PDB file of C-alpha atoms in Angstrom:
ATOM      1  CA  UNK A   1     -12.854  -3.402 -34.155  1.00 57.00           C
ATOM      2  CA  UNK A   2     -15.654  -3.747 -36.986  1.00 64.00           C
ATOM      3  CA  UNK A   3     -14.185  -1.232 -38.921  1.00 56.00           C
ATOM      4  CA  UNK A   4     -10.930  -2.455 -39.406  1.00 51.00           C
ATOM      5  CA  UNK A   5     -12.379  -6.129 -39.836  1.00 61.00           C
ATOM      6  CA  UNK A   6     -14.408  -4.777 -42.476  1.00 63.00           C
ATOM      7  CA  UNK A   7     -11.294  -2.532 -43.928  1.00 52.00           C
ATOM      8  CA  UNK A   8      -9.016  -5.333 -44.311  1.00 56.00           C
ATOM      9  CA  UNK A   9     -11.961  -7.573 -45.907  1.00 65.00           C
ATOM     10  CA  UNK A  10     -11.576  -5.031 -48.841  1.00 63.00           C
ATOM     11  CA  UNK A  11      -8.550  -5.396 -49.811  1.00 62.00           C
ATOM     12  CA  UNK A  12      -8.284  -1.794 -51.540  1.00 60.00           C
ATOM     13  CA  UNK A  13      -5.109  -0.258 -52.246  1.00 60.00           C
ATOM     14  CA  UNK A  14      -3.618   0.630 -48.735  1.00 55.00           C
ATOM     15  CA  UNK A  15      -6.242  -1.305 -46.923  1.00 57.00           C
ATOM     16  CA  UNK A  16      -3.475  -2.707 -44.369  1.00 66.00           C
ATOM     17  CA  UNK A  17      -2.240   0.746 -43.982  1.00 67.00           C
ATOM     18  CA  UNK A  18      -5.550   2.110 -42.628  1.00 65.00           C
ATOM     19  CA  UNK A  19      -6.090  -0.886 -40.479  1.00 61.00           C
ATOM     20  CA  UNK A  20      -3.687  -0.365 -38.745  1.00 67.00           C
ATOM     21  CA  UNK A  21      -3.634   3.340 -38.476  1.00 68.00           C
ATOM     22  CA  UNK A  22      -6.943   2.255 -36.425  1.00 67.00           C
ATOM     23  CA  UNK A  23      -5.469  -0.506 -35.047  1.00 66.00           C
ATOM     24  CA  UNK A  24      -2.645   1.918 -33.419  1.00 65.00           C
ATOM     25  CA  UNK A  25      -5.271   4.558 -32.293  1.00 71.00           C
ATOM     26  CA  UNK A  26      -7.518   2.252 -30.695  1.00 69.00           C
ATOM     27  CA  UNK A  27      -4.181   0.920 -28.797  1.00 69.00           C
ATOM     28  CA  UNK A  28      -3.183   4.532 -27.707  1.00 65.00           C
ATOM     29  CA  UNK A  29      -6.543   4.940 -26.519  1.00 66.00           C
ATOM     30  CA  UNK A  30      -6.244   1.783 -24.038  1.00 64.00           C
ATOM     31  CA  UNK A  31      -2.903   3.642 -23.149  1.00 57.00           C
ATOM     32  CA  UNK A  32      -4.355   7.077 -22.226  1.00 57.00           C
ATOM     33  CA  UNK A  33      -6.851   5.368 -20.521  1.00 51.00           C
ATOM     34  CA  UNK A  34      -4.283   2.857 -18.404  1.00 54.00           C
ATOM     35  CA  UNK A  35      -2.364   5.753 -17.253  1.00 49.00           C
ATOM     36  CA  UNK A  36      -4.981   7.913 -16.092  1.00 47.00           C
ATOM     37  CA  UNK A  37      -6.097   5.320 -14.262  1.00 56.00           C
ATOM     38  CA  UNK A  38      -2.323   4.395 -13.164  1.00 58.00           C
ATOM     39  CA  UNK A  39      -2.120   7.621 -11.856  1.00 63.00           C
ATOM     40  CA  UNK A  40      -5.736   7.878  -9.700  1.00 77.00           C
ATOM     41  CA  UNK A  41      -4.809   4.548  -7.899  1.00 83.00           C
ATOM     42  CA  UNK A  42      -1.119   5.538  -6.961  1.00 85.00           C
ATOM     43  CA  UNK A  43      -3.002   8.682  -5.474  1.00 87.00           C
ATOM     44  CA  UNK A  44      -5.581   6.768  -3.872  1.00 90.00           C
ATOM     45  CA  UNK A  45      -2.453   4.264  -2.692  1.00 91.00           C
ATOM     46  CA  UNK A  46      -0.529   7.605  -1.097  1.00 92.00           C
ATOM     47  CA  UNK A  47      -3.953   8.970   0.215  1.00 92.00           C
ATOM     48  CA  UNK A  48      -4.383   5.283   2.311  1.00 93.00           C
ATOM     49  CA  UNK A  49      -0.436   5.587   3.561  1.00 93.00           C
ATOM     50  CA  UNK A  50      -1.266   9.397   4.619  1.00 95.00           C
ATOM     51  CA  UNK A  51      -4.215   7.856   6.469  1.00 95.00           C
ATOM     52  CA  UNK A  52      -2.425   4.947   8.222  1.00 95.00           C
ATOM     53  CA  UNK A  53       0.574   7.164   9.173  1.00 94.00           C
ATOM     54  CA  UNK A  54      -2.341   9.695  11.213  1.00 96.00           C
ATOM     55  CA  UNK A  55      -4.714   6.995  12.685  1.00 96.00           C
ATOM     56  CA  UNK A  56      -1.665   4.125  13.350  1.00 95.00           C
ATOM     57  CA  UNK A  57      -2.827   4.024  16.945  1.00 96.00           C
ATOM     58  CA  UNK A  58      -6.521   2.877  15.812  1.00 96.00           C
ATOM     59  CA  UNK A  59      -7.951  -0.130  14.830  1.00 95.00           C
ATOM     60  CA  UNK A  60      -7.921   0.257  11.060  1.00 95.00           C
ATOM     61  CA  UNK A  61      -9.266  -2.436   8.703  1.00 93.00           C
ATOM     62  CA  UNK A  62      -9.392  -3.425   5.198  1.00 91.00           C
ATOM     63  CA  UNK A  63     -12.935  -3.126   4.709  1.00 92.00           C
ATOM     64  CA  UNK A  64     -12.565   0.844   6.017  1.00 94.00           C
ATOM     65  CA  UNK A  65      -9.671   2.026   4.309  1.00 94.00           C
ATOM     66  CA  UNK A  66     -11.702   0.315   0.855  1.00 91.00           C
ATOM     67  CA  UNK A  67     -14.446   2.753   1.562  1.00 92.00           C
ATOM     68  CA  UNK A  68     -12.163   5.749   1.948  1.00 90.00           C
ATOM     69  CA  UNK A  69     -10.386   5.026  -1.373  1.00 90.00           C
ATOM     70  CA  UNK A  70     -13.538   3.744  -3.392  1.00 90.00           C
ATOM     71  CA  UNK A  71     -11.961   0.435  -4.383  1.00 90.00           C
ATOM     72  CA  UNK A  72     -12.801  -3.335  -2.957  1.00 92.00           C
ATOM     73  CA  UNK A  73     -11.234  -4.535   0.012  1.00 92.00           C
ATOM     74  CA  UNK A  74      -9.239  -7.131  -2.261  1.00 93.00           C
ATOM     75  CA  UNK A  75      -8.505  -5.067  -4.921  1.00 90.00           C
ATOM     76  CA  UNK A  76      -7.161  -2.323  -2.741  1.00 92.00           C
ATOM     77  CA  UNK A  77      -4.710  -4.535  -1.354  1.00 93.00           C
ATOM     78  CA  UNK A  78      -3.398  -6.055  -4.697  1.00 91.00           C
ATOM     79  CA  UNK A  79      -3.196  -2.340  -5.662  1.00 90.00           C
ATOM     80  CA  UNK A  80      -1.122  -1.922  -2.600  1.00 92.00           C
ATOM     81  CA  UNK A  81       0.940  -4.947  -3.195  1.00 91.00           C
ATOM     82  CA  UNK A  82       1.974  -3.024  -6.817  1.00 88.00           C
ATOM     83  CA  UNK A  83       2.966   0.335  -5.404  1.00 87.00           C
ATOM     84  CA  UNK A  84       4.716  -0.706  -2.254  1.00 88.00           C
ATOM     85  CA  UNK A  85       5.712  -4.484  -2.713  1.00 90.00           C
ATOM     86  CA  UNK A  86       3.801  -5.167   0.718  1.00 92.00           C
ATOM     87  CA  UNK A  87      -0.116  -5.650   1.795  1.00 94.00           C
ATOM     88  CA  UNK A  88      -2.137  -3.384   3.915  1.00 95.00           C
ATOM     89  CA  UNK A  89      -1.797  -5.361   6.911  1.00 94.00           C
ATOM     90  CA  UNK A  90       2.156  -5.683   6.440  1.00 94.00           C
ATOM     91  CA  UNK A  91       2.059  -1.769   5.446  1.00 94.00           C
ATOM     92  CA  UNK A  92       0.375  -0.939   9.167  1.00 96.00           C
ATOM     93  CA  UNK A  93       2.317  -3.395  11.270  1.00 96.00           C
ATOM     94  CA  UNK A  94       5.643  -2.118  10.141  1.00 94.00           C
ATOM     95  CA  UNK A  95       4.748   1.479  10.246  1.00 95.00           C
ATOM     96  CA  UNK A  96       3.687   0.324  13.828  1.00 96.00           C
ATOM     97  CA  UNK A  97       6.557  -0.832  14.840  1.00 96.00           C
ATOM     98  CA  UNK A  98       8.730   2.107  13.407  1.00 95.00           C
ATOM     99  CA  UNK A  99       6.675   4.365  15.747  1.00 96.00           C
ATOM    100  CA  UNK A 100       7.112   2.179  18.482  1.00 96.00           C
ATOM    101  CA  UNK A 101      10.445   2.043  18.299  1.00 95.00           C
ATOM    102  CA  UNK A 102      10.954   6.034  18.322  1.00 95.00           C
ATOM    103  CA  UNK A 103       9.057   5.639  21.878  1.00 96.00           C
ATOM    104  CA  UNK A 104      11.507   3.545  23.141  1.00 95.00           C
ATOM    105  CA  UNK A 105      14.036   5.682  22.274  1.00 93.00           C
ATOM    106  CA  UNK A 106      12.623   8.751  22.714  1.00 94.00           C
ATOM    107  CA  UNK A 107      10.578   8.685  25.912  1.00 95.00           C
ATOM    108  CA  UNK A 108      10.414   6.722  29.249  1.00 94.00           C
ATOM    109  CA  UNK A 109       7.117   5.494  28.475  1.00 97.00           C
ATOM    110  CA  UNK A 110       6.285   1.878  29.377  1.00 97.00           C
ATOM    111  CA  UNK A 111       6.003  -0.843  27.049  1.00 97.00           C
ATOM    112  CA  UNK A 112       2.171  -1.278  27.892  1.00 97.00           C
ATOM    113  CA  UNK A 113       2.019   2.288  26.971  1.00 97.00           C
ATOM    114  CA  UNK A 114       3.681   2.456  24.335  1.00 97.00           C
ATOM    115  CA  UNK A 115       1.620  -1.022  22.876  1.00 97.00           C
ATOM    116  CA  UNK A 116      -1.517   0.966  23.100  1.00 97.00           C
ATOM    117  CA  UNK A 117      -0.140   4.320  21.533  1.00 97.00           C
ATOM    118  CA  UNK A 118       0.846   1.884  18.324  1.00 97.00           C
ATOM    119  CA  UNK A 119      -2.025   0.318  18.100  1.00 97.00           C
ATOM    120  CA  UNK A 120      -1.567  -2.968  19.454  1.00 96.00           C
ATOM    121  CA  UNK A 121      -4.459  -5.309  20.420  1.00 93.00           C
ATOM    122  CA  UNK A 122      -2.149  -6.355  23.836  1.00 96.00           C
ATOM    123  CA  UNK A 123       1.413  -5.472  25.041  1.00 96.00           C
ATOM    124  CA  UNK A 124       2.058  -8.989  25.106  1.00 97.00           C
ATOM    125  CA  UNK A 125       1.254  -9.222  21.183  1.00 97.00           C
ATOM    126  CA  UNK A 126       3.361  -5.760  20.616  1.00 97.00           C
ATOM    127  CA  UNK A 127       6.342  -7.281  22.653  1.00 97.00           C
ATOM    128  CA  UNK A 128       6.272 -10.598  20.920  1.00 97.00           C
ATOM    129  CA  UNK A 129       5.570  -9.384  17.457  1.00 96.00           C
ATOM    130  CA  UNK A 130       8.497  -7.233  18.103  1.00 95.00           C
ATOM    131  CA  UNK A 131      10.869  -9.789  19.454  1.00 95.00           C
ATOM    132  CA  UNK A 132      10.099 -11.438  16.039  1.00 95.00           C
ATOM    133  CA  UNK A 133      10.444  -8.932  13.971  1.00 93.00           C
ATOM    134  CA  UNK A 134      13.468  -7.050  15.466  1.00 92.00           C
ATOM    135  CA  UNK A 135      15.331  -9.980  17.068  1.00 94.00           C
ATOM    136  CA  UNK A 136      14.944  -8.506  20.988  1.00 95.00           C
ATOM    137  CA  UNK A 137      12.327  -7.604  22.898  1.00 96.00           C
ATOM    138  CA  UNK A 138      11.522  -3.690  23.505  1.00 96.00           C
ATOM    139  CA  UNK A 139      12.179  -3.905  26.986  1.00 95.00           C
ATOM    140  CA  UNK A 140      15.617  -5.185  25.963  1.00 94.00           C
ATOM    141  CA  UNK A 141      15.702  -2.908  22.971  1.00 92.00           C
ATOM    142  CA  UNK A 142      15.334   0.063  24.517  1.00 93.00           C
ATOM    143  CA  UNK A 143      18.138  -0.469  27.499  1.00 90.00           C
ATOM    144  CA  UNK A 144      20.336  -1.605  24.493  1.00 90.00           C
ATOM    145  CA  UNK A 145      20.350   1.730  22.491  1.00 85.00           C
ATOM    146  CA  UNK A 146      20.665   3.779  26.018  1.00 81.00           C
ATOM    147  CA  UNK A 147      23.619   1.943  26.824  1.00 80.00           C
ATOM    148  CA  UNK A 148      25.190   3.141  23.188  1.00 76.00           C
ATOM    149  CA  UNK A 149      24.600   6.570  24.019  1.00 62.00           C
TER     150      UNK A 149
END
């Protein structure tokens, strides 16, 4: 930044030119740098989906999934926010309840079951978090979609 400070102070025939010739590389050098590093958090971002998707049925947190991608707890999330227009949190709980619904249609397992498999702290949490979500509960849900087929 000194050096085109200082260029411009001379006021030499094309003294704006090379100013800003240094002007324009130091900006393409913020560029290269803001989309390498762009491109490291959108694969940190896929590597924390990849990881939620496999361990859904555990108890995953914030402060764990910021150690596995190297990034703060809060800064992970806004980072999440950008690439997927939803938080962590949001992220898991609808991933949850996608599984959960492909065990109500797919197997005869119970809704207690099925709470735990998803990751649920309680079936009653997983049935009304459902109900809120989906508009019915799973119990209902489930006879529902057998009765279509």
């Amino acid at each position: 930044m000194e050096l085109i400070i200082e260029e411009h102070k001379k006021s030499l025939l094309y003294s704006n030119e090379i100013s800003s010739s240094i002007l324009n590389e130091i900006i393409i050098q913020i560029l290269r740098f803001a989309i390498s590093s762009s491109a490291g958090a959108y694969d940190k971002i896929i590597c924390i989906i990849k990881y939620i998707e496999e361990n859904y049925s555990k108890n995953i947190s914030n402060d764990e999934l910021a150690k596995i991608s190297g990034y703060h707890p809060y800064h992970l999330n806004r980072l999440m926010n950008e690439y997927t227009n939803t938080s962590i949190h949001k992220y898991l709980v609808n991933y949850r309840l996608k599984k959960s619904t492909e065990y109500l249609l797919n197997t005869d397992l119970s809704i207690s079951e099925i709470s735990d498999l998803c990751g649920f702290k309680t079936p009653y949490y997983f049935s009304n978090l459902f109900k809120k979500r989906i508009g019915i509960s799973p119990l209902n849900f489930r006879k529902q979609q057998k009765n279509k087929i």
